[in-house]
Amino acid sequence: MTLPHGLTQRPLTLVDAAAVTAIMAAEELRNTGEVAIEEADVVADWQRPSFDIASRTVGVLDGDRLVGYAELSGRDRAHAAVDPTHHGRGIGTFLARWLQDRALRLGSTEVGMPVPQGSPGDRLLTALGFHVRWTSWVLTLPAGRVLTPQPLPAGYTLREATAADYREVWTVVEDAFLEWARRERHPFEDFAAQVMGRPGFEPWNVRVAVGPDGEVVGAVVVFLAGETGYVDKVAVREDRRGLGLARALLTDAFSHARAHGASRSELSTDSRTGALGLYEKVGMEVTSVWLNRAIAVPTDAHTPAR
């Protein structure tokens, strides 16, 4: 697992978040025609108490310039990017192998990452033997799309979450996501770092559906990224589904994002959730397709990756 001649590697630190964001943005622009990543996204993920930046990241440098990076953000969940001006130098292959080695050391049996369908990263991972675990879609609510208010059942209300609600929000979100995600429960402290501790967080970013009993039964997390309102999370408690709460929360989130300057809204979902139809029903359209590609981790640390 060696780098091409003239390149070096080192662990990353929080100071590198801006440079990593720039690389990811350059790849997004090249692959999808637009940029969605923000430095706040990287900082929010890396500042999680459970995430050790030094042992879970690697940067590839050409001189003093960062030209590629990878991170093992979860037990089997990774991200990587290479500056498009440095494609074809073997950096992506090095990063894929580094991730397999790091996953092995942490006891994982598989490691995977999202790549735009048909992109250079998708083709590289295919050549390296990565298979498709699931398909993801980025959906957009176009600018000017009419928002039809969604009725709520009697006794239910939507409002801005307060600090006293945040643990209930975390519980609703984690319970819902763990119905299909193959992972351990994320601790509240990680949720707090990614949401309330995200740079630029404002109280309106978390909205809740409250039942007649006063309990939080649904929640949505929406951030403003430039002129885009990005819905990061939406969930409804299992025993309150089928009441139209998810559609009401989404429409409410879109409306508040517009009120704070967004001209359009976005979110992503994948084939594990079965929620694609819900988002299309509220007027969203698929704008890009991503594949989560994964590979089994070699059982011998010295076994070369394909």
PDB file of N, CA, C and O in Angstrom, residues 153-226:
ATOM      1  N   PRO A 153     -53.453  15.760  11.910  1.00  0.00           N
ATOM      2  CA  PRO A 153     -54.551  15.161  12.675  1.00  0.00           C
ATOM      3  C   PRO A 153     -54.912  16.061  13.858  1.00  0.00           C
ATOM      4  O   PRO A 153     -54.084  16.841  14.341  1.00  0.00           O
ATOM      5  N   ALA A 154     -56.123  15.942  14.326  1.00  0.00           N
ATOM      6  CA  ALA A 154     -56.575  16.745  15.471  1.00  0.00           C
ATOM      7  C   ALA A 154     -55.656  16.522  16.672  1.00  0.00           C
ATOM      8  O   ALA A 154     -55.297  15.389  17.001  1.00  0.00           O
ATOM      9  N   GLY A 155     -55.252  17.626  17.288  1.00  0.00           N
ATOM     10  CA  GLY A 155     -54.425  17.551  18.496  1.00  0.00           C
ATOM     11  C   GLY A 155     -52.932  17.581  18.236  1.00  0.00           C
ATOM     12  O   GLY A 155     -52.145  17.643  19.189  1.00  0.00           O
ATOM     13  N   TYR A 156     -52.511  17.522  16.966  1.00  0.00           N
ATOM     14  CA  TYR A 156     -51.086  17.534  16.627  1.00  0.00           C
ATOM     15  C   TYR A 156     -50.653  18.938  16.187  1.00  0.00           C
ATOM     16  O   TYR A 156     -51.429  19.663  15.553  1.00  0.00           O
ATOM     17  N   THR A 157     -49.420  19.283  16.517  1.00  0.00           N
ATOM     18  CA  THR A 157     -48.878  20.590  16.130  1.00  0.00           C
ATOM     19  C   THR A 157     -47.445  20.436  15.644  1.00  0.00           C
ATOM     20  O   THR A 157     -46.759  19.466  15.999  1.00  0.00           O
ATOM     21  N   LEU A 158     -47.014  21.398  14.842  1.00  0.00           N
ATOM     22  CA  LEU A 158     -45.624  21.491  14.412  1.00  0.00           C
ATOM     23  C   LEU A 158     -45.032  22.750  15.021  1.00  0.00           C
ATOM     24  O   LEU A 158     -45.687  23.796  15.049  1.00  0.00           O
ATOM     25  N   ARG A 159     -43.811  22.651  15.502  1.00  0.00           N
ATOM     26  CA  ARG A 159     -43.164  23.823  16.104  1.00  0.00           C
ATOM     27  C   ARG A 159     -41.658  23.649  16.084  1.00  0.00           C
ATOM     28  O   ARG A 159     -41.135  22.566  15.809  1.00  0.00           O
ATOM     29  N   GLU A 160     -40.975  24.732  16.409  1.00  0.00           N
ATOM     30  CA  GLU A 160     -39.520  24.703  16.552  1.00  0.00           C
ATOM     31  C   GLU A 160     -39.154  23.908  17.801  1.00  0.00           C
ATOM     32  O   GLU A 160     -39.794  24.055  18.854  1.00  0.00           O
ATOM     33  N   ALA A 161     -38.157  23.065  17.689  1.00  0.00           N
ATOM     34  CA  ALA A 161     -37.717  22.298  18.857  1.00  0.00           C
ATOM     35  C   ALA A 161     -37.012  23.211  19.853  1.00  0.00           C
ATOM     36  O   ALA A 161     -36.367  24.191  19.472  1.00  0.00           O
ATOM     37  N   THR A 162     -37.124  22.888  21.107  1.00  0.00           N
ATOM     38  CA  THR A 162     -36.389  23.580  22.167  1.00  0.00           C
ATOM     39  C   THR A 162     -35.286  22.663  22.673  1.00  0.00           C
ATOM     40  O   THR A 162     -35.252  21.467  22.344  1.00  0.00           O
ATOM     41  N   ALA A 163     -34.402  23.215  23.472  1.00  0.00           N
ATOM     42  CA  ALA A 163     -33.318  22.404  24.033  1.00  0.00           C
ATOM     43  C   ALA A 163     -33.861  21.219  24.813  1.00  0.00           C
ATOM     44  O   ALA A 163     -33.251  20.133  24.828  1.00  0.00           O
ATOM     45  N   ALA A 164     -35.025  21.391  25.424  1.00  0.00           N
ATOM     46  CA  ALA A 164     -35.625  20.307  26.199  1.00  0.00           C
ATOM     47  C   ALA A 164     -36.117  19.167  25.310  1.00  0.00           C
ATOM     48  O   ALA A 164     -36.352  18.055  25.794  1.00  0.00           O
ATOM     49  N   ASP A 165     -36.273  19.445  24.000  1.00  0.00           N
ATOM     50  CA  ASP A 165     -36.766  18.425  23.072  1.00  0.00           C
ATOM     51  C   ASP A 165     -35.653  17.605  22.434  1.00  0.00           C
ATOM     52  O   ASP A 165     -35.933  16.553  21.826  1.00  0.00           O
ATOM     53  N   TYR A 166     -34.422  18.061  22.495  1.00  0.00           N
ATOM     54  CA  TYR A 166     -33.384  17.478  21.656  1.00  0.00           C
ATOM     55  C   TYR A 166     -33.157  15.988  21.892  1.00  0.00           C
ATOM     56  O   TYR A 166     -32.916  15.236  20.938  1.00  0.00           O
ATOM     57  N   ARG A 167     -33.226  15.539  23.130  1.00  0.00           N
ATOM     58  CA  ARG A 167     -33.040  14.096  23.367  1.00  0.00           C
ATOM     59  C   ARG A 167     -34.201  13.284  22.792  1.00  0.00           C
ATOM     60  O   ARG A 167     -34.001  12.175  22.283  1.00  0.00           O
ATOM     61  N   GLU A 168     -35.414  13.829  22.856  1.00  0.00           N
ATOM     62  CA  GLU A 168     -36.548  13.144  22.240  1.00  0.00           C
ATOM     63  C   GLU A 168     -36.391  13.105  20.729  1.00  0.00           C
ATOM     64  O   GLU A 168     -36.718  12.096  20.082  1.00  0.00           O
ATOM     65  N   VAL A 169     -35.889  14.192  20.155  1.00  0.00           N
ATOM     66  CA  VAL A 169     -35.639  14.230  18.710  1.00  0.00           C
ATOM     67  C   VAL A 169     -34.632  13.150  18.334  1.00  0.00           C
ATOM     68  O   VAL A 169     -34.834  12.383  17.383  1.00  0.00           O
ATOM     69  N   TRP A 170     -33.543  13.081  19.081  1.00  0.00           N
ATOM     70  CA  TRP A 170     -32.516  12.054  18.837  1.00  0.00           C
ATOM     71  C   TRP A 170     -33.117  10.660  18.914  1.00  0.00           C
ATOM     72  O   TRP A 170     -32.846   9.808  18.051  1.00  0.00           O
ATOM     73  N   THR A 171     -33.944  10.399  19.907  1.00  0.00           N
ATOM     74  CA  THR A 171     -34.550   9.078  20.065  1.00  0.00           C
ATOM     75  C   THR A 171     -35.432   8.729  18.872  1.00  0.00           C
ATOM     76  O   THR A 171     -35.358   7.624  18.320  1.00  0.00           O
ATOM     77  N   VAL A 172     -36.276   9.672  18.452  1.00  0.00           N
ATOM     78  CA  VAL A 172     -37.160   9.428  17.308  1.00  0.00           C
ATOM     79  C   VAL A 172     -36.342   9.155  16.053  1.00  0.00           C
ATOM     80  O   VAL A 172     -36.628   8.216  15.297  1.00  0.00           O
ATOM     81  N   VAL A 173     -35.322   9.970  15.812  1.00  0.00           N
ATOM     82  CA  VAL A 173     -34.499   9.818  14.611  1.00  0.00           C
ATOM     83  C   VAL A 173     -33.736   8.504  14.635  1.00  0.00           C
ATOM     84  O   VAL A 173     -33.731   7.740  13.662  1.00  0.00           O
ATOM     85  N   GLU A 174     -33.065   8.202  15.751  1.00  0.00           N
ATOM     86  CA  GLU A 174     -32.277   6.975  15.829  1.00  0.00           C
ATOM     87  C   GLU A 174     -33.154   5.736  15.712  1.00  0.00           C
ATOM     88  O   GLU A 174     -32.806   4.784  15.006  1.00  0.00           O
ATOM     89  N   ASP A 175     -34.291   5.730  16.396  1.00  0.00           N
ATOM     90  CA  ASP A 175     -35.186   4.569  16.312  1.00  0.00           C
ATOM     91  C   ASP A 175     -35.622   4.324  14.875  1.00  0.00           C
ATOM     92  O   ASP A 175     -35.668   3.179  14.401  1.00  0.00           O
ATOM     93  N   ALA A 176     -35.943   5.397  14.170  1.00  0.00           N
ATOM     94  CA  ALA A 176     -36.407   5.261  12.788  1.00  0.00           C
ATOM     95  C   ALA A 176     -35.284   4.780  11.868  1.00  0.00           C
ATOM     96  O   ALA A 176     -35.479   3.866  11.056  1.00  0.00           O
ATOM     97  N   PHE A 177     -34.091   5.364  11.998  1.00  0.00           N
ATOM     98  CA  PHE A 177     -32.998   5.002  11.108  1.00  0.00           C
ATOM     99  C   PHE A 177     -32.487   3.594  11.373  1.00  0.00           C
ATOM    100  O   PHE A 177     -32.046   2.899  10.453  1.00  0.00           O
ATOM    101  N   LEU A 178     -32.557   3.155  12.628  1.00  0.00           N
ATOM    102  CA  LEU A 178     -32.065   1.820  12.964  1.00  0.00           C
ATOM    103  C   LEU A 178     -32.997   0.704  12.487  1.00  0.00           C
ATOM    104  O   LEU A 178     -32.643  -0.469  12.563  1.00  0.00           O
ATOM    105  N   GLU A 179     -34.161   1.063  11.969  1.00  0.00           N
ATOM    106  CA  GLU A 179     -35.047   0.050  11.402  1.00  0.00           C
ATOM    107  C   GLU A 179     -34.459  -0.542  10.129  1.00  0.00           C
ATOM    108  O   GLU A 179     -34.801  -1.651   9.738  1.00  0.00           O
ATOM    109  N   TRP A 180     -33.581   0.225   9.455  1.00  0.00           N
ATOM    110  CA  TRP A 180     -33.007  -0.280   8.205  1.00  0.00           C
ATOM    111  C   TRP A 180     -31.487  -0.150   8.127  1.00  0.00           C
ATOM    112  O   TRP A 180     -30.853  -0.831   7.328  1.00  0.00           O
ATOM    113  N   ALA A 181     -30.888   0.693   8.945  1.00  0.00           N
ATOM    114  CA  ALA A 181     -29.437   0.875   8.896  1.00  0.00           C
ATOM    115  C   ALA A 181     -28.732  -0.218   9.700  1.00  0.00           C
ATOM    116  O   ALA A 181     -29.149  -0.539  10.813  1.00  0.00           O
ATOM    117  N   ARG A 182     -27.670  -0.762   9.133  1.00  0.00           N
ATOM    118  CA  ARG A 182     -26.905  -1.807   9.821  1.00  0.00           C
ATOM    119  C   ARG A 182     -25.761  -1.159  10.603  1.00  0.00           C
ATOM    120  O   ARG A 182     -24.634  -1.080  10.133  1.00  0.00           O
ATOM    121  N   ARG A 183     -26.075  -0.661  11.757  1.00  0.00           N
ATOM    122  CA  ARG A 183     -25.059  -0.004  12.577  1.00  0.00           C
ATOM    123  C   ARG A 183     -25.522   0.032  14.019  1.00  0.00           C
ATOM    124  O   ARG A 183     -26.668  -0.281  14.333  1.00  0.00           O
ATOM    125  N   GLU A 184     -24.616   0.420  14.903  1.00  0.00           N
ATOM    126  CA  GLU A 184     -24.970   0.598  16.301  1.00  0.00           C
ATOM    127  C   GLU A 184     -25.635   1.961  16.484  1.00  0.00           C
ATOM    128  O   GLU A 184     -25.510   2.856  15.640  1.00  0.00           O
ATOM    129  N   ARG A 185     -26.357   2.127  17.574  1.00  0.00           N
ATOM    130  CA  ARG A 185     -27.006   3.408  17.856  1.00  0.00           C
ATOM    131  C   ARG A 185     -25.957   4.496  18.054  1.00  0.00           C
ATOM    132  O   ARG A 185     -24.996   4.326  18.807  1.00  0.00           O
ATOM    133  N   HIS A 186     -26.136   5.608  17.329  1.00  0.00           N
ATOM    134  CA  HIS A 186     -25.242   6.735  17.526  1.00  0.00           C
ATOM    135  C   HIS A 186     -25.544   7.391  18.871  1.00  0.00           C
ATOM    136  O   HIS A 186     -26.720   7.624  19.183  1.00  0.00           O
ATOM    137  N   PRO A 187     -24.539   7.711  19.651  1.00  0.00           N
ATOM    138  CA  PRO A 187     -24.798   8.357  20.945  1.00  0.00           C
ATOM    139  C   PRO A 187     -25.370   9.758  20.768  1.00  0.00           C
ATOM    140  O   PRO A 187     -25.128  10.420  19.742  1.00  0.00           O
ATOM    141  N   PHE A 188     -26.098  10.205  21.768  1.00  0.00           N
ATOM    142  CA  PHE A 188     -26.690  11.536  21.717  1.00  0.00           C
ATOM    143  C   PHE A 188     -25.631  12.605  21.518  1.00  0.00           C
ATOM    144  O   PHE A 188     -25.846  13.589  20.796  1.00  0.00           O
ATOM    145  N   GLU A 189     -24.464  12.405  22.127  1.00  0.00           N
ATOM    146  CA  GLU A 189     -23.401  13.410  22.027  1.00  0.00           C
ATOM    147  C   GLU A 189     -22.938  13.582  20.579  1.00  0.00           C
ATOM    148  O   GLU A 189     -22.597  14.699  20.160  1.00  0.00           O
ATOM    149  N   ASP A 190     -22.932  12.504  19.803  1.00  0.00           N
ATOM    150  CA  ASP A 190     -22.572  12.622  18.382  1.00  0.00           C
ATOM    151  C   ASP A 190     -23.661  13.372  17.620  1.00  0.00           C
ATOM    152  O   ASP A 190     -23.378  14.223  16.769  1.00  0.00           O
ATOM    153  N   PHE A 191     -24.918  13.049  17.922  1.00  0.00           N
ATOM    154  CA  PHE A 191     -26.047  13.745  17.291  1.00  0.00           C
ATOM    155  C   PHE A 191     -25.969  15.242  17.601  1.00  0.00           C
ATOM    156  O   PHE A 191     -26.143  16.082  16.706  1.00  0.00           O
ATOM    157  N   ALA A 192     -25.688  15.559  18.850  1.00  0.00           N
ATOM    158  CA  ALA A 192     -25.609  16.963  19.252  1.00  0.00           C
ATOM    159  C   ALA A 192     -24.478  17.686  18.518  1.00  0.00           C
ATOM    160  O   ALA A 192     -24.626  18.835  18.097  1.00  0.00           O
ATOM    161  N   ALA A 193     -23.347  17.008  18.334  1.00  0.00           N
ATOM    162  CA  ALA A 193     -22.215  17.630  17.640  1.00  0.00           C
ATOM    163  C   ALA A 193     -22.533  17.875  16.174  1.00  0.00           C
ATOM    164  O   ALA A 193     -22.156  18.909  15.604  1.00  0.00           O
ATOM    165  N   GLN A 194     -23.247  16.942  15.540  1.00  0.00           N
ATOM    166  CA  GLN A 194     -23.550  17.059  14.122  1.00  0.00           C
ATOM    167  C   GLN A 194     -24.684  18.037  13.832  1.00  0.00           C
ATOM    168  O   GLN A 194     -24.725  18.626  12.751  1.00  0.00           O
ATOM    169  N   VAL A 195     -25.601  18.182  14.779  1.00  0.00           N
ATOM    170  CA  VAL A 195     -26.780  19.025  14.544  1.00  0.00           C
ATOM    171  C   VAL A 195     -26.658  20.352  15.293  1.00  0.00           C
ATOM    172  O   VAL A 195     -26.367  21.396  14.694  1.00  0.00           O
ATOM    173  N   MET A 196     -26.852  20.340  16.595  1.00  0.00           N
ATOM    174  CA  MET A 196     -26.826  21.594  17.345  1.00  0.00           C
ATOM    175  C   MET A 196     -25.432  22.226  17.404  1.00  0.00           C
ATOM    176  O   MET A 196     -25.295  23.443  17.528  1.00  0.00           O
ATOM    177  N   GLY A 197     -24.386  21.391  17.288  1.00  0.00           N
ATOM    178  CA  GLY A 197     -23.023  21.910  17.316  1.00  0.00           C
ATOM    179  C   GLY A 197     -22.468  22.234  15.944  1.00  0.00           C
ATOM    180  O   GLY A 197     -21.322  22.675  15.836  1.00  0.00           O
ATOM    181  N   ARG A 198     -23.262  22.035  14.908  1.00  0.00           N
ATOM    182  CA  ARG A 198     -22.804  22.333  13.544  1.00  0.00           C
ATOM    183  C   ARG A 198     -22.581  23.830  13.406  1.00  0.00           C
ATOM    184  O   ARG A 198     -23.410  24.630  13.835  1.00  0.00           O
ATOM    185  N   PRO A 199     -21.461  24.252  12.812  1.00  0.00           N
ATOM    186  CA  PRO A 199     -21.233  25.687  12.615  1.00  0.00           C
ATOM    187  C   PRO A 199     -22.407  26.335  11.882  1.00  0.00           C
ATOM    188  O   PRO A 199     -22.882  25.828  10.869  1.00  0.00           O
ATOM    189  N   GLY A 200     -22.896  27.436  12.440  1.00  0.00           N
ATOM    190  CA  GLY A 200     -24.019  28.143  11.832  1.00  0.00           C
ATOM    191  C   GLY A 200     -25.385  27.663  12.277  1.00  0.00           C
ATOM    192  O   GLY A 200     -26.406  28.173  11.802  1.00  0.00           O
ATOM    193  N   PHE A 201     -25.450  26.711  13.210  1.00  0.00           N
ATOM    194  CA  PHE A 201     -26.746  26.193  13.661  1.00  0.00           C
ATOM    195  C   PHE A 201     -27.624  27.297  14.227  1.00  0.00           C
ATOM    196  O   PHE A 201     -27.164  28.173  14.960  1.00  0.00           O
ATOM    197  N   GLU A 202     -28.913  27.243  13.874  1.00  0.00           N
ATOM    198  CA  GLU A 202     -29.923  28.128  14.442  1.00  0.00           C
ATOM    199  C   GLU A 202     -31.092  27.273  14.909  1.00  0.00           C
ATOM    200  O   GLU A 202     -31.355  26.200  14.340  1.00  0.00           O
ATOM    201  N   PRO A 203     -31.809  27.702  15.956  1.00  0.00           N
ATOM    202  CA  PRO A 203     -32.898  26.885  16.504  1.00  0.00           C
ATOM    203  C   PRO A 203     -33.932  26.424  15.485  1.00  0.00           C
ATOM    204  O   PRO A 203     -34.487  25.326  15.611  1.00  0.00           O
ATOM    205  N   TRP A 204     -34.197  27.222  14.436  1.00  0.00           N
ATOM    206  CA  TRP A 204     -35.203  26.827  13.462  1.00  0.00           C
ATOM    207  C   TRP A 204     -34.797  25.609  12.650  1.00  0.00           C
ATOM    208  O   TRP A 204     -35.625  24.999  11.954  1.00  0.00           O
ATOM    209  N   ASN A 205     -33.523  25.221  12.733  1.00  0.00           N
ATOM    210  CA  ASN A 205     -33.039  24.066  11.976  1.00  0.00           C
ATOM    211  C   ASN A 205     -33.638  22.740  12.439  1.00  0.00           C
ATOM    212  O   ASN A 205     -33.546  21.738  11.713  1.00  0.00           O
ATOM    213  N   VAL A 206     -34.214  22.711  13.624  1.00  0.00           N
ATOM    214  CA  VAL A 206     -34.853  21.487  14.109  1.00  0.00           C
ATOM    215  C   VAL A 206     -36.324  21.776  14.378  1.00  0.00           C
ATOM    216  O   VAL A 206     -36.662  22.615  15.221  1.00  0.00           O
ATOM    217  N   ARG A 207     -37.205  21.083  13.672  1.00  0.00           N
ATOM    218  CA  ARG A 207     -38.652  21.233  13.805  1.00  0.00           C
ATOM    219  C   ARG A 207     -39.227  19.905  14.275  1.00  0.00           C
ATOM    220  O   ARG A 207     -38.728  18.827  13.923  1.00  0.00           O
ATOM    221  N   VAL A 208     -40.284  19.956  15.072  1.00  0.00           N
ATOM    222  CA  VAL A 208     -40.860  18.725  15.618  1.00  0.00           C
ATOM    223  C   VAL A 208     -42.371  18.672  15.424  1.00  0.00           C
ATOM    224  O   VAL A 208     -43.046  19.708  15.321  1.00  0.00           O
ATOM    225  N   ALA A 209     -42.866  17.462  15.366  1.00  0.00           N
ATOM    226  CA  ALA A 209     -44.305  17.198  15.415  1.00  0.00           C
ATOM    227  C   ALA A 209     -44.610  16.704  16.824  1.00  0.00           C
ATOM    228  O   ALA A 209     -43.946  15.783  17.322  1.00  0.00           O
ATOM    229  N   VAL A 210     -45.568  17.343  17.446  1.00  0.00           N
ATOM    230  CA  VAL A 210     -45.917  17.015  18.833  1.00  0.00           C
ATOM    231  C   VAL A 210     -47.341  16.469  18.867  1.00  0.00           C
ATOM    232  O   VAL A 210     -48.253  17.029  18.247  1.00  0.00           O
ATOM    233  N   GLY A 211     -47.520  15.352  19.573  1.00  0.00           N
ATOM    234  CA  GLY A 211     -48.822  14.711  19.656  1.00  0.00           C
ATOM    235  C   GLY A 211     -49.699  15.318  20.732  1.00  0.00           C
ATOM    236  O   GLY A 211     -49.267  16.199  21.501  1.00  0.00           O
ATOM    237  N   PRO A 212     -50.951  14.857  20.824  1.00  0.00           N
ATOM    238  CA  PRO A 212     -51.879  15.369  21.837  1.00  0.00           C
ATOM    239  C   PRO A 212     -51.367  15.201  23.265  1.00  0.00           C
ATOM    240  O   PRO A 212     -51.748  15.956  24.162  1.00  0.00           O
ATOM    241  N   ASP A 213     -50.517  14.211  23.470  1.00  0.00           N
ATOM    242  CA  ASP A 213     -49.962  13.963  24.802  1.00  0.00           C
ATOM    243  C   ASP A 213     -48.740  14.822  25.100  1.00  0.00           C
ATOM    244  O   ASP A 213     -48.137  14.713  26.173  1.00  0.00           O
ATOM    245  N   GLY A 214     -48.352  15.679  24.150  1.00  0.00           N
ATOM    246  CA  GLY A 214     -47.199  16.554  24.353  1.00  0.00           C
ATOM    247  C   GLY A 214     -45.865  15.934  24.024  1.00  0.00           C
ATOM    248  O   GLY A 214     -44.823  16.601  24.137  1.00  0.00           O
ATOM    249  N   GLU A 215     -45.844  14.684  23.566  1.00  0.00           N
ATOM    250  CA  GLU A 215     -44.591  14.019  23.246  1.00  0.00           C
ATOM    251  C   GLU A 215     -44.158  14.320  21.814  1.00  0.00           C
ATOM    252  O   GLU A 215     -44.990  14.498  20.923  1.00  0.00           O
ATOM    253  N   VAL A 216     -42.846  14.368  21.612  1.00  0.00           N
ATOM    254  CA  VAL A 216     -42.298  14.523  20.267  1.00  0.00           C
ATOM    255  C   VAL A 216     -42.465  13.197  19.532  1.00  0.00           C
ATOM    256  O   VAL A 216     -41.933  12.170  19.955  1.00  0.00           O
ATOM    257  N   VAL A 217     -43.214  13.227  18.422  1.00  0.00           N
ATOM    258  CA  VAL A 217     -43.477  11.995  17.671  1.00  0.00           C
ATOM    259  C   VAL A 217     -42.904  12.047  16.266  1.00  0.00           C
ATOM    260  O   VAL A 217     -42.996  11.068  15.513  1.00  0.00           O
ATOM    261  N   GLY A 218     -42.322  13.173  15.903  1.00  0.00           N
ATOM    262  CA  GLY A 218     -41.703  13.315  14.587  1.00  0.00           C
ATOM    263  C   GLY A 218     -40.747  14.485  14.612  1.00  0.00           C
ATOM    264  O   GLY A 218     -40.885  15.395  15.439  1.00  0.00           O
ATOM    265  N   ALA A 219     -39.767  14.461  13.723  1.00  0.00           N
ATOM    266  CA  ALA A 219     -38.787  15.554  13.701  1.00  0.00           C
ATOM    267  C   ALA A 219     -38.171  15.678  12.318  1.00  0.00           C
ATOM    268  O   ALA A 219     -38.096  14.708  11.561  1.00  0.00           O
ATOM    269  N   VAL A 220     -37.735  16.884  12.010  1.00  0.00           N
ATOM    270  CA  VAL A 220     -37.009  17.146  10.776  1.00  0.00           C
ATOM    271  C   VAL A 220     -35.860  18.091  11.095  1.00  0.00           C
ATOM    272  O   VAL A 220     -36.017  19.012  11.910  1.00  0.00           O
ATOM    273  N   VAL A 221     -34.703  17.829  10.491  1.00  0.00           N
ATOM    274  CA  VAL A 221     -33.525  18.687  10.634  1.00  0.00           C
ATOM    275  C   VAL A 221     -33.234  19.266   9.257  1.00  0.00           C
ATOM    276  O   VAL A 221     -33.050  18.514   8.287  1.00  0.00           O
ATOM    277  N   VAL A 222     -33.226  20.592   9.152  1.00  0.00           N
ATOM    278  CA  VAL A 222     -32.996  21.248   7.867  1.00  0.00           C
ATOM    279  C   VAL A 222     -31.978  22.359   8.043  1.00  0.00           C
ATOM    280  O   VAL A 222     -32.070  23.162   8.980  1.00  0.00           O
ATOM    281  N   PHE A 223     -30.973  22.391   7.155  1.00  0.00           N
ATOM    282  CA  PHE A 223     -29.938  23.411   7.211  1.00  0.00           C
ATOM    283  C   PHE A 223     -29.994  24.273   5.959  1.00  0.00           C
ATOM    284  O   PHE A 223     -30.455  23.831   4.901  1.00  0.00           O
ATOM    285  N   LEU A 224     -29.511  25.477   6.084  1.00  0.00           N
ATOM    286  CA  LEU A 224     -29.420  26.381   4.937  1.00  0.00           C
ATOM    287  C   LEU A 224     -27.999  26.329   4.406  1.00  0.00           C
ATOM    288  O   LEU A 224     -27.042  26.633   5.115  1.00  0.00           O
ATOM    289  N   ALA A 225     -27.854  25.912   3.131  1.00  0.00           N
ATOM    290  CA  ALA A 225     -26.551  25.852   2.476  1.00  0.00           C
ATOM    291  C   ALA A 225     -26.603  26.766   1.270  1.00  0.00           C
ATOM    292  O   ALA A 225     -27.108  26.383   0.211  1.00  0.00           O
ATOM    293  N   GLY A 226     -26.140  27.989   1.439  1.00  0.00           N
ATOM    294  CA  GLY A 226     -26.274  28.966   0.366  1.00  0.00           C
ATOM    295  C   GLY A 226     -27.733  29.274   0.128  1.00  0.00           C
ATOM    296  O   GLY A 226     -28.437  29.710   1.034  1.00  0.00           O
TER     297      GLY A 226
END
